[in-house]
PDB file of C-alpha atoms in Angstrom:
ATOM      1  CA  MET A   1     -78.339 -53.421  83.349  1.00 67.00           C
ATOM      2  CA  SER A   2     -77.423 -57.125  83.168  1.00 79.00           C
ATOM      3  CA  ASP A   3     -77.416 -57.144  79.345  1.00 94.00           C
ATOM      4  CA  LEU A   4     -75.293 -54.004  79.267  1.00 98.00           C
ATOM      5  CA  ALA A   5     -72.911 -55.460  81.836  1.00 98.00           C
ATOM      6  CA  SER A   6     -72.475 -58.656  79.823  1.00 98.00           C
ATOM      7  CA  LYS A   7     -71.883 -56.714  76.612  1.00 98.00           C
ATOM      8  CA  ALA A   8     -69.322 -54.504  78.345  1.00 98.00           C
ATOM      9  CA  SER A   9     -67.515 -57.566  79.679  1.00 98.00           C
ATOM     10  CA  ALA A  10     -67.553 -59.134  76.216  1.00 98.00           C
ATOM     11  CA  LEU A  11     -66.146 -55.974  74.645  1.00 98.00           C
ATOM     12  CA  LEU A  12     -63.396 -55.766  77.247  1.00 98.00           C
ATOM     13  CA  ALA A  13     -62.482 -59.441  76.751  1.00 98.00           C
ATOM     14  CA  MET A  14     -61.958 -58.811  73.037  1.00 98.00           C
ATOM     15  CA  HIS A  15     -59.003 -56.608  73.988  1.00 98.00           C
ATOM     16  CA  ASP A  16     -57.086 -59.637  75.279  1.00 97.00           C
ATOM     17  CA  ASP A  17     -56.048 -60.069  71.652  1.00 95.00           C
ATOM     18  CA  LEU A  18     -55.970 -57.551  68.831  1.00 98.00           C
ATOM     19  CA  VAL A  19     -59.541 -56.335  68.252  1.00 98.00           C
ATOM     20  CA  VAL A  20     -60.718 -54.412  65.190  1.00 98.00           C
ATOM     21  CA  LEU A  21     -63.700 -52.199  65.953  1.00 98.00           C
ATOM     22  CA  PRO A  22     -64.828 -50.812  62.601  1.00 98.00           C
ATOM     23  CA  THR A  23     -66.408 -47.394  62.748  1.00 98.00           C
ATOM     24  CA  ALA A  24     -70.112 -47.013  61.957  1.00 98.00           C
ATOM     25  CA  TRP A  25     -72.248 -43.870  61.808  1.00 97.00           C
ATOM     26  CA  ASP A  26     -75.808 -45.076  61.136  1.00 97.00           C
ATOM     27  CA  ALA A  27     -77.960 -48.214  61.157  1.00 98.00           C
ATOM     28  CA  TRP A  28     -77.035 -49.155  57.594  1.00 97.00           C
ATOM     29  CA  SER A  29     -73.277 -48.979  58.132  1.00 98.00           C
ATOM     30  CA  ALA A  30     -73.589 -50.818  61.463  1.00 98.00           C
ATOM     31  CA  ARG A  31     -75.628 -53.686  60.007  1.00 98.00           C
ATOM     32  CA  THR A  32     -73.302 -53.908  57.014  1.00 98.00           C
ATOM     33  CA  LEU A  33     -70.247 -54.242  59.257  1.00 98.00           C
ATOM     34  CA  VAL A  34     -71.858 -56.853  61.499  1.00 98.00           C
ATOM     35  CA  ASP A  35     -72.960 -58.811  58.421  1.00 98.00           C
ATOM     36  CA  ALA A  36     -69.312 -58.677  57.299  1.00 98.00           C
ATOM     37  CA  GLY A  37     -68.370 -60.611  60.431  1.00 98.00           C
ATOM     38  CA  PHE A  38     -67.360 -58.063  63.058  1.00 98.00           C
ATOM     39  CA  GLY A  39     -68.364 -58.832  66.639  1.00 98.00           C
ATOM     40  CA  ALA A  40     -68.316 -55.277  67.980  1.00 98.00           C
ATOM     41  CA  LEU A  41     -68.401 -51.751  66.611  1.00 98.00           C
ATOM     42  CA  THR A  42     -67.457 -48.212  67.444  1.00 98.00           C
ATOM     43  CA  ILE A  43     -69.392 -45.106  66.433  1.00 98.00           C
ATOM     44  CA  GLY A  44     -67.222 -42.239  65.233  1.00 97.00           C
ATOM     45  CA  SER A  45     -68.225 -38.699  66.176  1.00 96.00           C
ATOM     46  CA  HIS A  46     -66.868 -37.330  62.896  1.00 95.00           C
ATOM     47  CA  PRO A  47     -68.814 -39.652  60.554  1.00 96.00           C
ATOM     48  CA  LEU A  48     -71.907 -39.441  62.783  1.00 97.00           C
ATOM     49  CA  ALA A  49     -71.763 -35.641  62.610  1.00 95.00           C
ATOM     50  CA  ASP A  50     -71.275 -35.812  58.837  1.00 94.00           C
ATOM     51  CA  SER A  51     -74.332 -38.044  58.505  1.00 94.00           C
ATOM     52  CA  LEU A  52     -76.394 -35.406  60.333  1.00 93.00           C
ATOM     53  CA  GLY A  53     -75.035 -32.460  58.375  1.00 93.00           C
ATOM     54  CA  HIS A  54     -72.790 -31.154  61.149  1.00 93.00           C
ATOM     55  CA  ALA A  55     -69.061 -30.579  61.489  1.00 87.00           C
ATOM     56  CA  ASP A  56     -66.828 -32.618  63.781  1.00 88.00           C
ATOM     57  CA  GLY A  57     -65.665 -30.984  66.992  1.00 90.00           C
ATOM     58  CA  GLU A  58     -68.797 -31.063  69.156  1.00 91.00           C
ATOM     59  CA  ALA A  59     -70.951 -29.230  66.628  1.00 89.00           C
ATOM     60  CA  MET A  60     -73.647 -31.784  67.441  1.00 94.00           C
ATOM     61  CA  THR A  61     -75.699 -31.258  70.573  1.00 95.00           C
ATOM     62  CA  PRO A  62     -75.603 -34.017  73.191  1.00 96.00           C
ATOM     63  CA  ASP A  63     -79.191 -34.918  72.255  1.00 97.00           C
ATOM     64  CA  GLN A  64     -78.226 -35.343  68.600  1.00 97.00           C
ATOM     65  CA  ALA A  65     -75.174 -37.416  69.477  1.00 97.00           C
ATOM     66  CA  PHE A  66     -77.041 -39.785  71.805  1.00 98.00           C
ATOM     67  CA  GLU A  67     -80.000 -40.111  69.449  1.00 98.00           C
ATOM     68  CA  GLY A  68     -77.567 -41.174  66.712  1.00 97.00           C
ATOM     69  CA  ILE A  69     -75.831 -43.600  69.051  1.00 98.00           C
ATOM     70  CA  ALA A  70     -79.142 -45.138  70.121  1.00 98.00           C
ATOM     71  CA  ARG A  71     -80.169 -45.719  66.480  1.00 98.00           C
ATOM     72  CA  VAL A  72     -76.941 -47.571  65.750  1.00 98.00           C
ATOM     73  CA  VAL A  73     -77.121 -49.667  68.910  1.00 98.00           C
ATOM     74  CA  ALA A  74     -80.738 -50.624  68.239  1.00 98.00           C
ATOM     75  CA  SER A  75     -79.856 -51.876  64.761  1.00 98.00           C
ATOM     76  CA  VAL A  76     -77.352 -54.539  65.844  1.00 98.00           C
ATOM     77  CA  ASP A  77     -76.897 -57.124  68.582  1.00 97.00           C
ATOM     78  CA  VAL A  78     -73.201 -56.659  69.328  1.00 98.00           C
ATOM     79  CA  PRO A  79     -71.315 -54.473  71.827  1.00 98.00           C
ATOM     80  CA  VAL A  80     -70.993 -50.876  70.660  1.00 98.00           C
ATOM     81  CA  SER A  81     -68.571 -48.183  71.788  1.00 98.00           C
ATOM     82  CA  ALA A  82     -69.251 -44.523  71.043  1.00 98.00           C
ATOM     83  CA  ASP A  83     -66.937 -41.573  70.471  1.00 98.00           C
ATOM     84  CA  LEU A  84     -68.157 -38.839  72.834  1.00 98.00           C
ATOM     85  CA  GLU A  85     -65.486 -36.255  71.912  1.00 98.00           C
ATOM     86  CA  SER A  86     -64.575 -34.398  75.130  1.00 98.00           C
ATOM     87  CA  GLY A  87     -67.939 -35.091  76.769  1.00 98.00           C
ATOM     88  CA  TYR A  88     -70.139 -32.344  75.271  1.00 96.00           C
ATOM     89  CA  GLY A  89     -69.770 -30.284  78.437  1.00 96.00           C
ATOM     90  CA  LEU A  90     -71.540 -32.913  80.536  1.00 98.00           C
ATOM     91  CA  ALA A  91     -70.483 -34.117  83.960  1.00 98.00           C
ATOM     92  CA  PRO A  92     -69.070 -37.652  83.971  1.00 98.00           C
ATOM     93  CA  GLU A  93     -72.122 -39.034  85.769  1.00 98.00           C
ATOM     94  CA  GLU A  94     -74.553 -37.676  83.174  1.00 98.00           C
ATOM     95  CA  LEU A  95     -72.356 -38.747  80.272  1.00 98.00           C
ATOM     96  CA  VAL A  96     -72.241 -42.358  81.492  1.00 98.00           C
ATOM     97  CA  GLU A  97     -75.955 -42.358  82.317  1.00 98.00           C
ATOM     98  CA  ARG A  98     -76.846 -41.192  78.800  1.00 98.00           C
ATOM     99  CA  LEU A  99     -74.373 -43.586  77.176  1.00 98.00           C
ATOM    100  CA  LEU A 100     -75.936 -46.556  78.942  1.00 98.00           C
ATOM    101  CA  ALA A 101     -79.451 -45.310  78.233  1.00 98.00           C
ATOM    102  CA  ALA A 102     -78.505 -45.337  74.537  1.00 98.00           C
ATOM    103  CA  GLY A 103     -77.318 -48.935  74.917  1.00 98.00           C
ATOM    104  CA  ALA A 104     -73.591 -48.437  74.291  1.00 98.00           C
ATOM    105  CA  VAL A 105     -71.029 -50.048  76.587  1.00 98.00           C
ATOM    106  CA  GLY A 106     -67.792 -48.313  75.608  1.00 98.00           C
ATOM    107  CA  LEU A 107     -66.721 -44.750  74.956  1.00 98.00           C
ATOM    108  CA  ASN A 108     -63.932 -42.613  73.589  1.00 98.00           C
ATOM    109  CA  VAL A 109     -63.192 -39.395  75.436  1.00 98.00           C
ATOM    110  CA  GLU A 110     -60.595 -36.900  74.218  1.00 98.00           C
ATOM    111  CA  ASP A 111     -58.702 -34.094  75.890  1.00 98.00           C
ATOM    112  CA  THR A 112     -59.422 -31.364  73.299  1.00 98.00           C
ATOM    113  CA  VAL A 113     -62.350 -29.248  74.488  1.00 97.00           C
ATOM    114  CA  HIS A 114     -63.538 -27.832  71.168  1.00 93.00           C
ATOM    115  CA  SER A 115     -66.093 -25.445  72.632  1.00 89.00           C
ATOM    116  CA  GLU A 116     -63.307 -23.722  74.567  1.00 93.00           C
ATOM    117  CA  SER A 117     -60.527 -24.064  71.942  1.00 92.00           C
ATOM    118  CA  ARG A 118     -58.219 -25.627  74.501  1.00 97.00           C
ATOM    119  CA  MET A 119     -56.767 -28.905  75.672  1.00 98.00           C
ATOM    120  CA  ARG A 120     -57.393 -30.171  79.154  1.00 98.00           C
ATOM    121  CA  GLU A 121     -54.334 -30.285  81.352  1.00 98.00           C
ATOM    122  CA  PRO A 122     -52.988 -33.827  81.788  1.00 98.00           C
ATOM    123  CA  GLN A 123     -54.316 -34.321  85.322  1.00 98.00           C
ATOM    124  CA  GLU A 124     -57.557 -32.542  84.464  1.00 98.00           C
ATOM    125  CA  HIS A 125     -58.244 -35.058  81.730  1.00 98.00           C
ATOM    126  CA  ALA A 126     -57.264 -37.937  83.990  1.00 98.00           C
ATOM    127  CA  ASP A 127     -59.689 -36.656  86.605  1.00 98.00           C
ATOM    128  CA  TYR A 128     -62.476 -36.624  84.018  1.00 98.00           C
ATOM    129  CA  VAL A 129     -61.621 -40.221  83.098  1.00 99.00           C
ATOM    130  CA  ALA A 130     -61.662 -41.125  86.796  1.00 98.00           C
ATOM    131  CA  GLY A 131     -65.123 -39.582  87.078  1.00 98.00           C
ATOM    132  CA  LEU A 132     -66.334 -41.693  84.169  1.00 98.00           C
ATOM    133  CA  ARG A 133     -64.852 -44.805  85.770  1.00 98.00           C
ATOM    134  CA  ALA A 134     -66.576 -44.076  89.077  1.00 98.00           C
ATOM    135  CA  ALA A 135     -69.919 -43.463  87.373  1.00 98.00           C
ATOM    136  CA  ALA A 136     -69.664 -46.674  85.358  1.00 98.00           C
ATOM    137  CA  ASP A 137     -68.726 -48.676  88.436  1.00 98.00           C
ATOM    138  CA  ALA A 138     -71.670 -47.198  90.323  1.00 98.00           C
ATOM    139  CA  ALA A 139     -73.956 -48.304  87.490  1.00 98.00           C
ATOM    140  CA  GLY A 140     -72.549 -51.837  87.642  1.00 98.00           C
ATOM    141  CA  VAL A 141     -71.271 -51.781  84.058  1.00 98.00           C
ATOM    142  CA  ASP A 142     -67.555 -52.037  83.274  1.00 98.00           C
ATOM    143  CA  VAL A 143     -67.755 -49.421  80.527  1.00 98.00           C
ATOM    144  CA  VAL A 144     -64.725 -49.752  78.257  1.00 98.00           C
ATOM    145  CA  ILE A 145     -63.291 -46.246  78.494  1.00 99.00           C
ATOM    146  CA  ASN A 146     -60.902 -45.556  75.627  1.00 98.00           C
ATOM    147  CA  ALA A 147     -59.033 -42.454  76.763  1.00 98.00           C
ATOM    148  CA  ARG A 148     -57.811 -40.337  73.874  1.00 98.00           C
ATOM    149  CA  THR A 149     -55.131 -37.684  73.718  1.00 98.00           C
ATOM    150  CA  ASP A 150     -54.580 -35.183  70.921  1.00 98.00           C
ATOM    151  CA  ALA A 151     -51.032 -34.455  72.093  1.00 98.00           C
ATOM    152  CA  TRP A 152     -49.624 -35.292  68.651  1.00 98.00           C
ATOM    153  CA  ALA A 153     -52.598 -33.948  66.700  1.00 97.00           C
ATOM    154  CA  ARG A 154     -52.834 -30.544  68.418  1.00 97.00           C
ATOM    155  CA  PRO A 155     -49.381 -29.658  69.825  1.00 97.00           C
ATOM    156  CA  GLU A 156     -50.180 -25.961  69.633  1.00 97.00           C
ATOM    157  CA  LEU A 157     -52.727 -26.453  72.423  1.00 96.00           C
ATOM    158  CA  HIS A 158     -50.207 -27.716  74.978  1.00 97.00           C
ATOM    159  CA  GLY A 159     -46.906 -26.155  73.836  1.00 96.00           C
ATOM    160  CA  ALA A 160     -44.723 -29.016  75.088  1.00 97.00           C
ATOM    161  CA  ASP A 161     -42.895 -31.943  73.525  1.00 98.00           C
ATOM    162  CA  ALA A 162     -45.679 -33.856  71.799  1.00 98.00           C
ATOM    163  CA  THR A 163     -44.421 -37.386  72.484  1.00 98.00           C
ATOM    164  CA  GLU A 164     -43.651 -36.607  76.114  1.00 98.00           C
ATOM    165  CA  GLN A 165     -47.166 -35.242  76.465  1.00 98.00           C
ATOM    166  CA  ALA A 166     -48.692 -38.280  74.768  1.00 98.00           C
ATOM    167  CA  VAL A 167     -46.844 -40.626  77.130  1.00 98.00           C
ATOM    168  CA  LEU A 168     -47.720 -38.618  80.240  1.00 98.00           C
ATOM    169  CA  ARG A 169     -51.379 -38.257  79.359  1.00 98.00           C
ATOM    170  CA  MET A 170     -51.766 -41.939  78.552  1.00 99.00           C
ATOM    171  CA  GLN A 171     -50.031 -42.980  81.770  1.00 98.00           C
ATOM    172  CA  LEU A 172     -52.343 -40.757  83.814  1.00 99.00           C
ATOM    173  CA  ALA A 173     -55.415 -42.064  81.984  1.00 98.00           C
ATOM    174  CA  GLU A 174     -54.345 -45.632  82.710  1.00 98.00           C
ATOM    175  CA  GLN A 175     -54.004 -44.800  86.403  1.00 98.00           C
ATOM    176  CA  ALA A 176     -57.431 -43.110  86.325  1.00 98.00           C
ATOM    177  CA  GLY A 177     -59.266 -46.256  85.253  1.00 98.00           C
ATOM    178  CA  ALA A 178     -59.314 -46.270  81.461  1.00 98.00           C
ATOM    179  CA  ARG A 179     -59.546 -49.684  79.832  1.00 98.00           C
ATOM    180  CA  ALA A 180     -57.806 -48.701  76.571  1.00 98.00           C
ATOM    181  CA  LEU A 181     -55.697 -45.778  75.376  1.00 98.00           C
ATOM    182  CA  TYR A 182     -55.901 -43.781  72.158  1.00 98.00           C
ATOM    183  CA  PRO A 183     -52.986 -41.479  71.273  1.00 98.00           C
ATOM    184  CA  VAL A 184     -54.198 -40.244  67.894  1.00 98.00           C
ATOM    185  CA  LYS A 185     -52.038 -39.364  64.891  1.00 98.00           C
ATOM    186  CA  PRO A 186     -48.638 -40.721  65.973  1.00 98.00           C
ATOM    187  CA  PRO A 187     -46.115 -39.102  63.626  1.00 98.00           C
ATOM    188  CA  SER A 188     -44.002 -42.251  63.328  1.00 98.00           C
ATOM    189  CA  PRO A 189     -43.780 -45.854  64.497  1.00 98.00           C
ATOM    190  CA  GLU A 190     -41.096 -44.732  66.954  1.00 98.00           C
ATOM    191  CA  ALA A 191     -43.458 -42.224  68.558  1.00 98.00           C
ATOM    192  CA  LEU A 192     -46.147 -44.868  68.937  1.00 98.00           C
ATOM    193  CA  ARG A 193     -43.564 -47.240  70.406  1.00 98.00           C
ATOM    194  CA  ALA A 194     -42.814 -44.694  73.140  1.00 98.00           C
ATOM    195  CA  VAL A 195     -46.419 -44.917  74.323  1.00 98.00           C
ATOM    196  CA  LEU A 196     -46.628 -48.690  74.017  1.00 98.00           C
ATOM    197  CA  ASP A 197     -43.492 -49.069  76.127  1.00 98.00           C
ATOM    198  CA  ALA A 198     -44.852 -46.746  78.821  1.00 98.00           C
ATOM    199  CA  VAL A 199     -48.270 -48.315  79.457  1.00 98.00           C
ATOM    200  CA  SER A 200     -49.780 -51.752  79.958  1.00 98.00           C
ATOM    201  CA  LEU A 201     -53.311 -51.173  78.638  1.00 98.00           C
ATOM    202  CA  PRO A 202     -54.360 -51.936  75.044  1.00 98.00           C
ATOM    203  CA  VAL A 203     -53.413 -49.085  72.722  1.00 98.00           C
ATOM    204  CA  ASN A 204     -55.751 -48.051  69.890  1.00 98.00           C
ATOM    205  CA  VAL A 205     -54.425 -47.128  66.464  1.00 98.00           C
ATOM    206  CA  THR A 206     -56.410 -45.550  63.646  1.00 98.00           C
ATOM    207  CA  ALA A 207     -56.245 -47.374  60.328  1.00 98.00           C
ATOM    208  CA  HIS A 208     -57.504 -46.671  56.835  1.00 97.00           C
ATOM    209  CA  PRO A 209     -59.293 -49.863  55.721  1.00 96.00           C
ATOM    210  CA  VAL A 210     -57.299 -49.899  52.461  1.00 95.00           C
ATOM    211  CA  GLN A 211     -54.098 -48.003  53.195  1.00 96.00           C
ATOM    212  CA  GLY A 212     -53.420 -49.280  56.711  1.00 97.00           C
ATOM    213  CA  SER A 213     -51.926 -47.426  59.671  1.00 97.00           C
ATOM    214  CA  VAL A 214     -48.715 -45.688  60.654  1.00 97.00           C
ATOM    215  CA  VAL A 215     -47.180 -49.128  61.232  1.00 97.00           C
ATOM    216  CA  GLY A 216     -48.814 -50.901  58.284  1.00 97.00           C
ATOM    217  CA  GLY A 217     -51.673 -53.375  57.940  1.00 97.00           C
ATOM    218  CA  LEU A 218     -53.362 -55.719  60.374  1.00 97.00           C
ATOM    219  CA  GLU A 219     -50.503 -58.166  60.851  1.00 97.00           C
ATOM    220  CA  GLU A 220     -47.958 -55.363  61.224  1.00 98.00           C
ATOM    221  CA  ILE A 221     -50.178 -53.757  63.874  1.00 98.00           C
ATOM    222  CA  ARG A 222     -50.402 -57.087  65.701  1.00 97.00           C
ATOM    223  CA  ALA A 223     -46.640 -57.582  65.560  1.00 97.00           C
ATOM    224  CA  PHE A 224     -46.052 -54.019  66.762  1.00 97.00           C
ATOM    225  CA  GLY A 225     -48.065 -54.678  69.897  1.00 97.00           C
ATOM    226  CA  ALA A 226     -51.136 -52.464  69.536  1.00 98.00           C
ATOM    227  CA  ARG A 227     -54.318 -54.286  70.564  1.00 98.00           C
ATOM    228  CA  ARG A 228     -57.153 -52.167  69.224  1.00 98.00           C
ATOM    229  CA  VAL A 229     -57.909 -50.776  65.760  1.00 98.00           C
ATOM    230  CA  SER A 230     -60.615 -48.349  64.683  1.00 98.00           C
ATOM    231  CA  TYR A 231     -61.157 -46.406  61.477  1.00 97.00           C
ATOM    232  CA  GLY A 232     -62.222 -42.986  62.732  1.00 96.00           C
ATOM    233  CA  PRO A 233     -63.663 -41.123  59.709  1.00 95.00           C
ATOM    234  CA  LEU A 234     -61.518 -43.072  57.229  1.00 96.00           C
ATOM    235  CA  LEU A 235     -63.998 -45.834  56.321  1.00 96.00           C
ATOM    236  CA  GLN A 236     -66.637 -43.242  55.491  1.00 96.00           C
ATOM    237  CA  ALA A 237     -64.055 -41.315  53.466  1.00 94.00           C
ATOM    238  CA  ALA A 238     -63.038 -44.465  51.580  1.00 95.00           C
ATOM    239  CA  LEU A 239     -66.663 -45.227  50.781  1.00 95.00           C
ATOM    240  CA  THR A 240     -67.175 -41.660  49.573  1.00 94.00           C
ATOM    241  CA  GLU A 241     -64.386 -42.172  47.046  1.00 94.00           C
ATOM    242  CA  ARG A 242     -65.849 -45.540  46.034  1.00 94.00           C
ATOM    243  CA  ILE A 243     -69.359 -44.145  45.542  1.00 95.00           C
ATOM    244  CA  GLN A 244     -67.987 -41.374  43.349  1.00 95.00           C
ATOM    245  CA  GLU A 245     -66.162 -44.000  41.294  1.00 95.00           C
ATOM    246  CA  VAL A 246     -69.247 -46.214  40.934  1.00 95.00           C
ATOM    247  CA  VAL A 247     -71.503 -43.427  39.652  1.00 96.00           C
ATOM    248  CA  ARG A 248     -68.911 -41.571  37.549  1.00 95.00           C
ATOM    249  CA  ASP A 249     -70.171 -42.906  34.201  1.00 95.00           C
ATOM    250  CA  TRP A 250     -73.754 -41.871  35.025  1.00 95.00           C
ATOM    251  CA  ARG A 251     -73.138 -38.156  35.316  1.00 89.00           C
TER     252      ARG A 251
END
């Protein structure tokens, strides 16, 4: 576990400043991103599922997800964080055990439980995060838990004010032992600001590698105060457009 512990500590230390964790989905994309100069990666559940012929939203089995994660981790020598959706129905202890067995040292966990078409209640999700924290601590690895809320993305699942829910859920996740926070799809810079002002942990924003984020490009994100950037499925989508452009004249 010593190598995993050192990688987890290195990944966490990167959050002291703004860290960009580009999103990979297979060995090729991971090696390409590391060769481009990135010192850590995240694996997106959406692009990983796409690469296996599955839909996003926990359509992969846990075995398929962790096999894909292990292939990416084995292809590079940098810290890797993996998007585990809402946990694939696994208990926190098993989820952390399988994450570490695959060699990853960070994880995303969201509050939308796709298999049940519902959103965890705020404290319910915080309790799941707390279980992950306890399991990681017991393993001796400071797993970088990036707690995600879909409060803005799926307001129909909670029926309350979306920004109030985003703030509440992120505050509870911080108290539960997350190391970073991920309120996805903020509708405006002002909405994102409400979360940033309410928490002290690094906040993750999703960016398109060409078009930027809700607050702009890299320097605008830095100035705004977010400290973590990932691409979600947007790098894979941008490459899809580029591939279609490259081969267009060969049809």
